[in-house]
XYZ file of C-alpha atoms in Angstrom:
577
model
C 0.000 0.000 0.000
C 1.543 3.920 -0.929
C 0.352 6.348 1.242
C -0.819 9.456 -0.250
C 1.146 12.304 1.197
C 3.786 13.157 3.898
C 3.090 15.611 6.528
C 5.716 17.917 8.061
C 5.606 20.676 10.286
C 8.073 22.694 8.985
C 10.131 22.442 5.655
C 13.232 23.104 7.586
C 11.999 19.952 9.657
C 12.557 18.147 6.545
C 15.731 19.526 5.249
C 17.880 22.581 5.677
C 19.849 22.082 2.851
C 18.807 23.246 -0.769
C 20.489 20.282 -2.731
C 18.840 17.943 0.124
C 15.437 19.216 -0.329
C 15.811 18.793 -4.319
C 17.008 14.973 -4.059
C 14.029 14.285 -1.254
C 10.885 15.895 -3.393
C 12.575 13.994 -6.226
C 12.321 10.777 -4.177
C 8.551 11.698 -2.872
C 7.138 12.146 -6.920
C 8.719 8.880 -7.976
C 6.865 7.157 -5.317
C 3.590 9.160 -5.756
C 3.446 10.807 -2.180
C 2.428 14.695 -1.558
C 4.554 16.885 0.516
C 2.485 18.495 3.599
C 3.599 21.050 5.810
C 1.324 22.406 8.475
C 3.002 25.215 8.935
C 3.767 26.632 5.350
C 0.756 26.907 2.203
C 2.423 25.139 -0.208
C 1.017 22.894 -2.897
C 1.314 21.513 -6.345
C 0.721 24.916 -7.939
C 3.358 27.196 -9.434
C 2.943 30.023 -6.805
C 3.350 26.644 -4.112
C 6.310 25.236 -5.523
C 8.253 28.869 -5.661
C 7.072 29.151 -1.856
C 8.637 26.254 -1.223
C 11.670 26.715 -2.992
C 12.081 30.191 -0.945
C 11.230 28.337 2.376
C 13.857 25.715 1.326
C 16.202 28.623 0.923
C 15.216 30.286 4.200
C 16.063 27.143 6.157
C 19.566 26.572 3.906
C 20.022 30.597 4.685
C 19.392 30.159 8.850
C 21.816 26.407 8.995
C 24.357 28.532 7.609
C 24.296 31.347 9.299
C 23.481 29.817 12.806
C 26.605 27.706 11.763
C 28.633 30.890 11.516
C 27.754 32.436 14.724
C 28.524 29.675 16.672
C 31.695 29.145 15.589
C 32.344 32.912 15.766
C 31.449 32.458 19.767
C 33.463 29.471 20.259
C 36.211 31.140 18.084
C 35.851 34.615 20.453
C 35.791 32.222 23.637
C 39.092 30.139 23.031
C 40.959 33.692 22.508
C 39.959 34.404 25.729
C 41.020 31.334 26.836
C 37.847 29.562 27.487
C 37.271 25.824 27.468
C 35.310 24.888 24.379
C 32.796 21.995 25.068
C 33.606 19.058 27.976
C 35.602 19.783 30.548
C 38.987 16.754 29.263
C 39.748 14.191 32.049
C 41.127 15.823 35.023
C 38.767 18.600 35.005
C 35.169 19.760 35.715
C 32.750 22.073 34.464
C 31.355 23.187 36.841
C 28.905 26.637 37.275
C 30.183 29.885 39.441
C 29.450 33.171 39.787
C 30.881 35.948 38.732
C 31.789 39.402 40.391
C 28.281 40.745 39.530
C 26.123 37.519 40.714
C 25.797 36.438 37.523
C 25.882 32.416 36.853
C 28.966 31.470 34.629
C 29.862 27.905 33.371
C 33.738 27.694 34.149
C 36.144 24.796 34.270
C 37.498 23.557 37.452
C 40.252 20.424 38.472
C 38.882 17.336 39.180
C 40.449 16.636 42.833
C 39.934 13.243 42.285
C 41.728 12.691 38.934
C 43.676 15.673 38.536
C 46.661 14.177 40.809
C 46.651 11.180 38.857
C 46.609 12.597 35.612
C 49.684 14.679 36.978
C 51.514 11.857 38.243
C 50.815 10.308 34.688
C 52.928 13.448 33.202
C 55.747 13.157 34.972
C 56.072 9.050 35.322
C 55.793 9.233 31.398
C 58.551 11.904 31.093
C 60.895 9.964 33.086
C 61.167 7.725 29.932
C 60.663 4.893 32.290
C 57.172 3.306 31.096
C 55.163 2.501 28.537
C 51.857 3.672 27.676
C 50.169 0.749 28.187
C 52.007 -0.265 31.329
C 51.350 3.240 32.505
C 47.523 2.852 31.931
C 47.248 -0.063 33.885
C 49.265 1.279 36.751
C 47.310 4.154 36.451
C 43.970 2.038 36.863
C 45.513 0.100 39.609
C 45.457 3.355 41.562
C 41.697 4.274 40.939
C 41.739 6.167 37.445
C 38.548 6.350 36.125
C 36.803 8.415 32.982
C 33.816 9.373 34.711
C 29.803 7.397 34.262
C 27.491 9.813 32.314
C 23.770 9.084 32.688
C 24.127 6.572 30.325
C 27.620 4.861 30.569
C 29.360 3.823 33.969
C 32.753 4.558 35.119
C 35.160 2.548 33.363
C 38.907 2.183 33.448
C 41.115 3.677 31.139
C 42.527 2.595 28.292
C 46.221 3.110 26.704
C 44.729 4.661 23.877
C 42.874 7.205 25.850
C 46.029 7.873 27.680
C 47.954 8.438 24.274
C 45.508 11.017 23.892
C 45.514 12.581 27.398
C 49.418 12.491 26.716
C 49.349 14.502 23.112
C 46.833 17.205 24.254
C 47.950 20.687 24.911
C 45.175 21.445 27.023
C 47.091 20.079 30.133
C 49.987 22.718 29.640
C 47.597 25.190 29.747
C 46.769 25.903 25.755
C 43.004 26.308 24.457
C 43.314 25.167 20.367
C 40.248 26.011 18.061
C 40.642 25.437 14.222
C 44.219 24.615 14.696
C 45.490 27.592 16.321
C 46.522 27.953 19.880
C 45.623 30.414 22.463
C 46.642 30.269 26.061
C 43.815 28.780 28.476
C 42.457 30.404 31.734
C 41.851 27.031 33.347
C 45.114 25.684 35.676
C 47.678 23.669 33.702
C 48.395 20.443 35.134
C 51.728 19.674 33.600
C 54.818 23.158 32.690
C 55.526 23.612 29.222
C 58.983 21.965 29.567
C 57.757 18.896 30.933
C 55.215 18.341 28.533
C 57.843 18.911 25.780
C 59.923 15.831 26.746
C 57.180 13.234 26.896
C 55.768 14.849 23.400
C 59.639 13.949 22.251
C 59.398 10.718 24.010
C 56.148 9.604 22.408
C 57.190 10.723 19.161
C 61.011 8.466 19.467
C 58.200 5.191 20.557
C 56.252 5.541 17.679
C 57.429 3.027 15.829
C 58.691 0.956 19.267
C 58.842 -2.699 19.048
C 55.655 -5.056 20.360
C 56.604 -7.597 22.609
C 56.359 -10.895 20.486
C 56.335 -14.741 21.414
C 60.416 -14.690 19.331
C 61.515 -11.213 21.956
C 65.249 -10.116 21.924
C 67.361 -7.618 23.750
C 68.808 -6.183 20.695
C 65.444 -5.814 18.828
C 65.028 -1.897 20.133
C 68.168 -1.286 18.533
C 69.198 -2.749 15.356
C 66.956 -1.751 11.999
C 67.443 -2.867 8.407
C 70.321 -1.052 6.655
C 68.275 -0.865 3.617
C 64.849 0.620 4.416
C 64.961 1.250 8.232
C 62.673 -0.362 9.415
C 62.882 -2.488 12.624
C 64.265 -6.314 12.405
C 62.179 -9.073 13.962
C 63.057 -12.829 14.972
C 62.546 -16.071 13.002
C 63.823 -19.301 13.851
C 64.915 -21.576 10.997
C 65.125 -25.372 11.481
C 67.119 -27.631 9.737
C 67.079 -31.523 8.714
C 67.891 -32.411 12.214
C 65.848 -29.901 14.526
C 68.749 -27.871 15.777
C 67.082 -24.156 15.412
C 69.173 -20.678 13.616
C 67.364 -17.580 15.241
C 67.698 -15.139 12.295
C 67.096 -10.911 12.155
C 64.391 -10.788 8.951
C 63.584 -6.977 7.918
C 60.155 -6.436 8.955
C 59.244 -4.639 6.029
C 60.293 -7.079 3.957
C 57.822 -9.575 5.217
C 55.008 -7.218 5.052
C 55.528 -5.397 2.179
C 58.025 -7.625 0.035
C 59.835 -4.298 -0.770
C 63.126 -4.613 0.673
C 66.034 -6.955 -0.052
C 67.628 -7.479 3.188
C 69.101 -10.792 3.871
C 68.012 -12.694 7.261
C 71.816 -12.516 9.457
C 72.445 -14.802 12.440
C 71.679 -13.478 15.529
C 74.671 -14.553 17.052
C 76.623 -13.021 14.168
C 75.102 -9.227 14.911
C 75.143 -9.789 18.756
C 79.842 -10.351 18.372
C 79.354 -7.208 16.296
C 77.732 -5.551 19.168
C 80.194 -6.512 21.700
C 83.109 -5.392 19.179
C 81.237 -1.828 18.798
C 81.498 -0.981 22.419
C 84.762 -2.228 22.291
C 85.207 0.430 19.671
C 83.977 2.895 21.553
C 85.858 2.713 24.826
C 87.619 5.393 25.858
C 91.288 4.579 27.475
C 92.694 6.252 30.589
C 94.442 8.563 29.181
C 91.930 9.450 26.190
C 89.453 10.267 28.677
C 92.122 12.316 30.875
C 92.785 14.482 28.208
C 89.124 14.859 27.127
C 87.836 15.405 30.452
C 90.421 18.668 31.231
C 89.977 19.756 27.564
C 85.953 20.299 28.141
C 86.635 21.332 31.588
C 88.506 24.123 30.527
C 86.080 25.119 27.295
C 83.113 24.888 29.983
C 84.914 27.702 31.936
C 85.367 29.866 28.461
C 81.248 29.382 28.067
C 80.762 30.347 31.515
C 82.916 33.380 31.029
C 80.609 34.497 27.621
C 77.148 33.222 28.848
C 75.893 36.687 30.046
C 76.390 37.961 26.800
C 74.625 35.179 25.187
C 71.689 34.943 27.522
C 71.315 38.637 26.855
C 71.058 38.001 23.146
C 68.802 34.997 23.117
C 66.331 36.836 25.603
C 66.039 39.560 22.923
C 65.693 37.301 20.533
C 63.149 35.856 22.522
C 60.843 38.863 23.367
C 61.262 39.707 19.706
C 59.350 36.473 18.086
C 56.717 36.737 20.855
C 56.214 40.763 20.199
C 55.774 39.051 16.058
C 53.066 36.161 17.635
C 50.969 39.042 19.374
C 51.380 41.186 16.209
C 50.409 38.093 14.361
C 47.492 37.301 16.312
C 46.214 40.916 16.328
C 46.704 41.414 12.623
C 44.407 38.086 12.118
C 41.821 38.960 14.363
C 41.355 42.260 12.141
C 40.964 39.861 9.302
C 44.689 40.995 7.769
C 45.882 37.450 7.671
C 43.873 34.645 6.414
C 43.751 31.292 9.034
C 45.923 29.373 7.293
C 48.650 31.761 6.726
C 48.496 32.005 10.749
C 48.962 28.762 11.357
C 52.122 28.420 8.878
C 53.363 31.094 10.604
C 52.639 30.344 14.426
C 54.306 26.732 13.548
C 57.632 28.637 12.617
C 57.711 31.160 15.069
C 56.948 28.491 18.145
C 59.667 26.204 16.710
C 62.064 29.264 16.418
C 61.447 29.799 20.253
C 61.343 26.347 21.738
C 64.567 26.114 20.064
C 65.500 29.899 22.142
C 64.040 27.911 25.628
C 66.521 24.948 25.039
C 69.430 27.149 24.453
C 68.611 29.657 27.571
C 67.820 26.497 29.770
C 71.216 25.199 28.371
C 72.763 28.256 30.008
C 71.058 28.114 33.074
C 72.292 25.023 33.778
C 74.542 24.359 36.877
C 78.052 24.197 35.645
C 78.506 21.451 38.390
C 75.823 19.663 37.560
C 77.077 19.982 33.526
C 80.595 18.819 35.097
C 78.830 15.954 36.696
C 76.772 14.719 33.615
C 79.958 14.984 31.756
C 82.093 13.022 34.003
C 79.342 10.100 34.374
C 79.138 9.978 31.078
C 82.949 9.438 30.348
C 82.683 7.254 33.641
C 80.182 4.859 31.317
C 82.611 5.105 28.295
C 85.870 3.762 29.926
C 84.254 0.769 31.038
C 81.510 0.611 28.890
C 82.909 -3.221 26.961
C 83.197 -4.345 30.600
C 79.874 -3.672 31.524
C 78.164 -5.071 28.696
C 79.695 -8.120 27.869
C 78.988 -8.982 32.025
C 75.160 -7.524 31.768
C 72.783 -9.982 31.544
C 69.816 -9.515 28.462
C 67.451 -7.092 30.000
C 70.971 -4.442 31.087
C 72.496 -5.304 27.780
C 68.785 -3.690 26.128
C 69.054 -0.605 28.540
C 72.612 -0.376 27.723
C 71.540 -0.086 23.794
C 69.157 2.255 24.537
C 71.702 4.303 26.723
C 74.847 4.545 23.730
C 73.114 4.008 20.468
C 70.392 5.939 18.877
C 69.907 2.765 16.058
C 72.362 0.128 14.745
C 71.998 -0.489 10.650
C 72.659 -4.057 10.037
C 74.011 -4.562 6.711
C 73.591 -0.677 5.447
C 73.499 0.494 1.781
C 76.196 1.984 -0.393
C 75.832 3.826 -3.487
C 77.709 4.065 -6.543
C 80.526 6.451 -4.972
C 80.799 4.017 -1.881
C 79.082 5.854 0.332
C 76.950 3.984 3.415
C 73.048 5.407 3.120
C 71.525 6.185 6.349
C 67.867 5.688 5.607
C 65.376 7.541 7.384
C 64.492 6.344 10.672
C 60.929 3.830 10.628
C 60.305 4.073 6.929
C 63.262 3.391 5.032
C 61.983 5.630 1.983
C 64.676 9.133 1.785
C 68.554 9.237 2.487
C 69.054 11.363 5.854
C 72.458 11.233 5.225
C 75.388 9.476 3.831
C 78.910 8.196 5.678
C 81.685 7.727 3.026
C 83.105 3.882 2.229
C 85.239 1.732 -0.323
C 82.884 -0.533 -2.380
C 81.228 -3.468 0.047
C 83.619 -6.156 -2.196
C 86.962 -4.595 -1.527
C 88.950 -6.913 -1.205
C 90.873 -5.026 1.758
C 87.807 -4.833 3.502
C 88.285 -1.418 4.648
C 85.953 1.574 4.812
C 87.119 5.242 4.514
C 85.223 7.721 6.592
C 83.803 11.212 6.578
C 80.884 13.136 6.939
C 78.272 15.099 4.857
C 76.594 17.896 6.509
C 73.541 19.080 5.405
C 71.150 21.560 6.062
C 72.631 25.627 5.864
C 74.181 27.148 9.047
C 70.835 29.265 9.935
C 68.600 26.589 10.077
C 66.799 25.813 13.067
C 66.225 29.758 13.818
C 68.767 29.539 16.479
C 72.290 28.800 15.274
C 74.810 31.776 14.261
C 76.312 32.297 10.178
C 79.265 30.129 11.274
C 77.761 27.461 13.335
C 78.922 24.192 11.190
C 75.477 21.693 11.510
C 76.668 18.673 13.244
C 75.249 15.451 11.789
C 75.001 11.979 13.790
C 78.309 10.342 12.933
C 78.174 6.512 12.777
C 80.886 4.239 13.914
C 81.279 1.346 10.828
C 82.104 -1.965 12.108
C 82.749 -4.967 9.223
C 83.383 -8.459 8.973
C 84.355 -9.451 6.084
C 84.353 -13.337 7.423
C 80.897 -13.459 7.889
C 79.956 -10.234 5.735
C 77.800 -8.646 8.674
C 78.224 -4.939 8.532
C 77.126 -2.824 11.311
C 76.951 1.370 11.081
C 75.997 2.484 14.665
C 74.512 6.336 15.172
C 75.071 6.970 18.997
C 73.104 9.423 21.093
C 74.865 12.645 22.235
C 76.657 13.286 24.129
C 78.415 10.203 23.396
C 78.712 10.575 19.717
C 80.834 13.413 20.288
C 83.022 12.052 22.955
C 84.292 9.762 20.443
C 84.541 11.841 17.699
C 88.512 11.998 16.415
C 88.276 15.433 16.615
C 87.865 15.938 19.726
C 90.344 14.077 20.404
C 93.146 15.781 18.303
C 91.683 19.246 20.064
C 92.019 17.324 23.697
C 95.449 15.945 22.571
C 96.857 19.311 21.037
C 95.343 21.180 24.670
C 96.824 18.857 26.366
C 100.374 19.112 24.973
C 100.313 23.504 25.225
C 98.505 22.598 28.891
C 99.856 19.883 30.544
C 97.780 18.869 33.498
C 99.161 19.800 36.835
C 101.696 17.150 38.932
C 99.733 14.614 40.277
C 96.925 14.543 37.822
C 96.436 10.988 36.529
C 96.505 11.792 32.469
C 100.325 10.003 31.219
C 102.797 12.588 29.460
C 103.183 12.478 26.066
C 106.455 11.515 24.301
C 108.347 13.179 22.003
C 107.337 11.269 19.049
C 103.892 11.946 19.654
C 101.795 13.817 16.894
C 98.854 15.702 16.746
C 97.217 13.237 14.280
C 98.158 10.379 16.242
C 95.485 11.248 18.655
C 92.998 9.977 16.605
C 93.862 6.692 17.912
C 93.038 5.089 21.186
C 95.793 4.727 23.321
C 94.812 1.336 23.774
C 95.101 -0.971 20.559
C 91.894 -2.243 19.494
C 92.308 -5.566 17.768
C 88.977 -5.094 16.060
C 90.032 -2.263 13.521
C 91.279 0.444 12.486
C 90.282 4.438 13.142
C 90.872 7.229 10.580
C 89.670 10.630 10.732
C 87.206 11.987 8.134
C 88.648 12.451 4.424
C 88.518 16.282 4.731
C 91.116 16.612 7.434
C 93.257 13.794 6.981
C 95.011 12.056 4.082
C 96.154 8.873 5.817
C 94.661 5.967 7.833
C 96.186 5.038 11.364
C 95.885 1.275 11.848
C 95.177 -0.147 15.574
C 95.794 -3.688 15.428
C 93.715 -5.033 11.712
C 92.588 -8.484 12.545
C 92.049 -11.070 10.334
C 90.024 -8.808 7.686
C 87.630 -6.881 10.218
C 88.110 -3.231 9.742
C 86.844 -0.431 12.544
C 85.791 2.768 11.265
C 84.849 6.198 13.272
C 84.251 9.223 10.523
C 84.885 12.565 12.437
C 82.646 14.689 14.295
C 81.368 16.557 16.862
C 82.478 18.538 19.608
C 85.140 20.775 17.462
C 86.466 23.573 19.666
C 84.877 26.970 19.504
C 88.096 29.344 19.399
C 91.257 27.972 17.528
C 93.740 26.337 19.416
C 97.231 27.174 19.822
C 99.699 25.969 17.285
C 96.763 25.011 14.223
């Protein structure tokens, strides 16, 4: 049966959209049913249809505009810093008045929560949990999102706590269509701290999962080729003994990349023979250690002058955000052009914040970072070849940003650092004989990229210091290894540094008693580029664009140890260069 007409009350009951109304009467003919509205005359006639048409207009015309204004309030409400919509976790909306009596709807903390989702900050930016593992310590202590009438109180999730984690609201920052104004509700977490777990988040995102086939090494080492992160897989032979391999993970999902599996065993020597590369003798540390000492004091002795510079600097790009804001809110810059330009100018000054907090550190407690962390590098093979798995993982984690297992080289021999996680672009390229010499031996330099103003922060002369990787190879089994550390320690190892802590050392001998063993009178300033100690692993050269020669430290049976220079090059030129 087809009834004979509709009956509405309104047309803009029905639809309050022109192209909407069109498509429905169009539906409502082919079926043979009449449009009624109680409200409006319209009919079948010509003078009904062009009523309806300029009702259906109307009703477009007030969806629109009703649109408008309410995004112009919420728009006029987040630059005063007002909380648009529900209060996030860890707050309340709650209703006050005002000065004059009047009833306001404000935003208040949640006593309840609020100290948990603090705690949450800080425990995250300690670097010491997970997100998950966080979220269910979190519900262990009584987190809850709270019932509505509908839904009860339930626990909450990891994925509700990534996105308690990523929101600026906590620091104190209202957003509305992408731009940021600052809130007048109570922050729970300072700027600073919500900077470093936003940097810690960002370094897990492409963290390994905890799998049946786990291993200590797998947060470290990636695929040479694309990147990406190398997973377990056993392989079984005729008589059931089992080979746990590295496979690219990429490679088994997408079938684009053409690592080969490598023995586990085979990258786990290689490990043990990169801290062994990286171990910093008695005598190298000595040296280093009253080298920085004494360019520490030379920093202290400029820092009011630089402070004073970077605070101008500073009130400068945050007299060009207020300009910037004003200008837009008198409709001279279009939205998107704001947020281009509020991206740049809050990079430009988180980058000013990390240099001024640099200077107002402690130069004690910089002395005492700096000696724990050449404390770790002089005994650093000890420690990890007596860890057991779970230290040898934080140990990883400690010294090496990533380990490329089996890098690329190009045409010219050079090792290709693919980007971190995806494997597509070249961040960067360390310099290398073809992988089939039949020395076996890698030269090694550095490319820097990027020009000396980038960043917004650095001065015209400023060289931009790239990761330098230290190149381990075996040509026995083939396994090649190109390790980035993390600073400071890729700097502490850099050859450089050490010809500038050699060089200093020689024009300022350390005073009688000090532990650091004279030079003798065959020494050279080049020499330093060698450890003290022989390393029967390799050899170490400086890069190609300060040195013409190789200095050998003990080759072994074709394994060749390579650390490209880097890092840490002195600020002021130092006597006899």
């Amino acid at each position: 049966m087809t009834a004979g007409m509709l009956i509405s009350h309104k047309l803009d009951r029905l639809a309050r959209n022109r192209a909407d109304d069109v498509e429905i009467n169009r539906a409502f003919e082919d079926a043979g049913v009449r449009l009624v509205s109680t409200s409006e005359n319209i009919d079948q006639t010509p003078g009904g249809m062009l009523l309806h048409g300029i009702m259906s207009s109307i009703a477009e015309f007030y969806s629109r505009n009703l649109a408008n204004e309410v995004i112009k309030g919420m728009g006029e409400k987040a630059r005063n810093g007002g909380t648009l919509g529900k209060a996030p976790l860890g707050y309340m909306n709650v209703r006050a008045r005002d000065e004059n009596g009047r009833e306001v709807r404000t935003i208040a903390l949640d006593e309840e929560r609020a100290p948990l989702i603090r705690l949450a900050f800080t425990e995250y930016a300690t670097g010491n949990w997970t997100v998950r593992q966080l979220a269910d310590h979190l519900n262990t202590l009584g987190l809850t999102i709270p019932p509505t009438p509908r839904r009860p109180a339930k626990s909450i999730t990891a994925t509700r706590l990534h996105e308690i984690l990523r929101h600026p609201y906590y620091k104190g920052i209202v957003t509305f269509q992408g731009v940021e104004y600052p809130g007048k509700h109570e922050p729970l977490v300072d700027s600073q701290t919500w900077q470093t777990f936003q940097t810690i988040l960002t370094s897990r995102r492409y963290g390994e999962r905890q799998r049946i086939h786990n291993h200590f090494l797998k947060s470290t080492v990636v695929c040479g080729q694309c990147g990406a992160r190398l997973s377990v897989q056993n392989a079984k032979n005729s008589k059931g003994t089992i080979y746990p391999y590295f496979v690219c993970a990429r490679r088994c999902r997408l079938h684009d990349c053409a690592f080969t599996a490598v023995l586990i065993d085979v990258v786990e020597d290689r490990i043990v023979e990169l801290y062994r590369a990286i171990e910093l003798s008695a005598e190298d540390r000595t040296q280093i250690e009253h080298y920085l000492h004494d360019e520490l004091a030379q920093i202290e002795g400029d820092k009011a002058k630089a402070v004073r510079s970077l605070t101008t600097r500073r009130t400068n790009i945050e007299d060009r955000r207020r300009r910037l804001l004003h200008a837009h809110y008198e409709g001279a810059v279009p939205l998107d052009l704001l947020k281009e330009e509020q991206a740049e100018l809050s990079t430009e000054l988180n980058q000013i914040e990390r240099q001024l907090a640099a200077y107002q550190a402690d130069a004690a407690e910089v002395r005492q970072y700096l000696t724990q962390a050449l404390d770790l590098l002089e005994d650093c093979h000890r420690l990890y070849t007596a860890a057991p798995a779970h230290l040898k993982k934080l140990l990883n984690q400690v010294f090496f940003d990533r380990v490329l297992v089996n890098p690329l080289v190009d045409e010219d021999g050079w090792v290709i650092l693919p980007d971190q996680g995806d494997g597509v672009t070249d961040s960067g390229k360390q310099p290398g004989k073809d992988a089939g010499a039949h020395d076996g031996q890698y030269s090694a330099g550095e490319k820097r990229t990027g020009d000396a103003n980038g960043g917004g922060g650095a001065d015209a002369d400023t060289p931009i210091l790239m990761p330098r990787p230290v190149h381990l190879a075996d040509m026995g089994s083939g396994a090649r290894l190109s390790a980035l550390l993390v600073p400071p320690f890729d700097q502490l190892i850099s050859p450089s540094l050490h010809a500038a802590a050699h060089t200093h050392h020689l024009h300022h001998p350390a005073q009688p008693g000090a532990s650091a063993t004279p030079p003798t009178a065959d020494d050279t300033l080049m020499s330093s580029t060698t450890r003290t100690t022989p390393t029967p692993v390799g050899e170490r050269c400086s890069s190609s664009g300060t040195a013409s020669q190789t200095f050998s430290t003990g080759v072994g049976l074709g394994k060749s140890l390579l650390v490209p220079e880097g890092g840490l090059e002195p600020p002021r030129p130092l006597v006899g260069h």
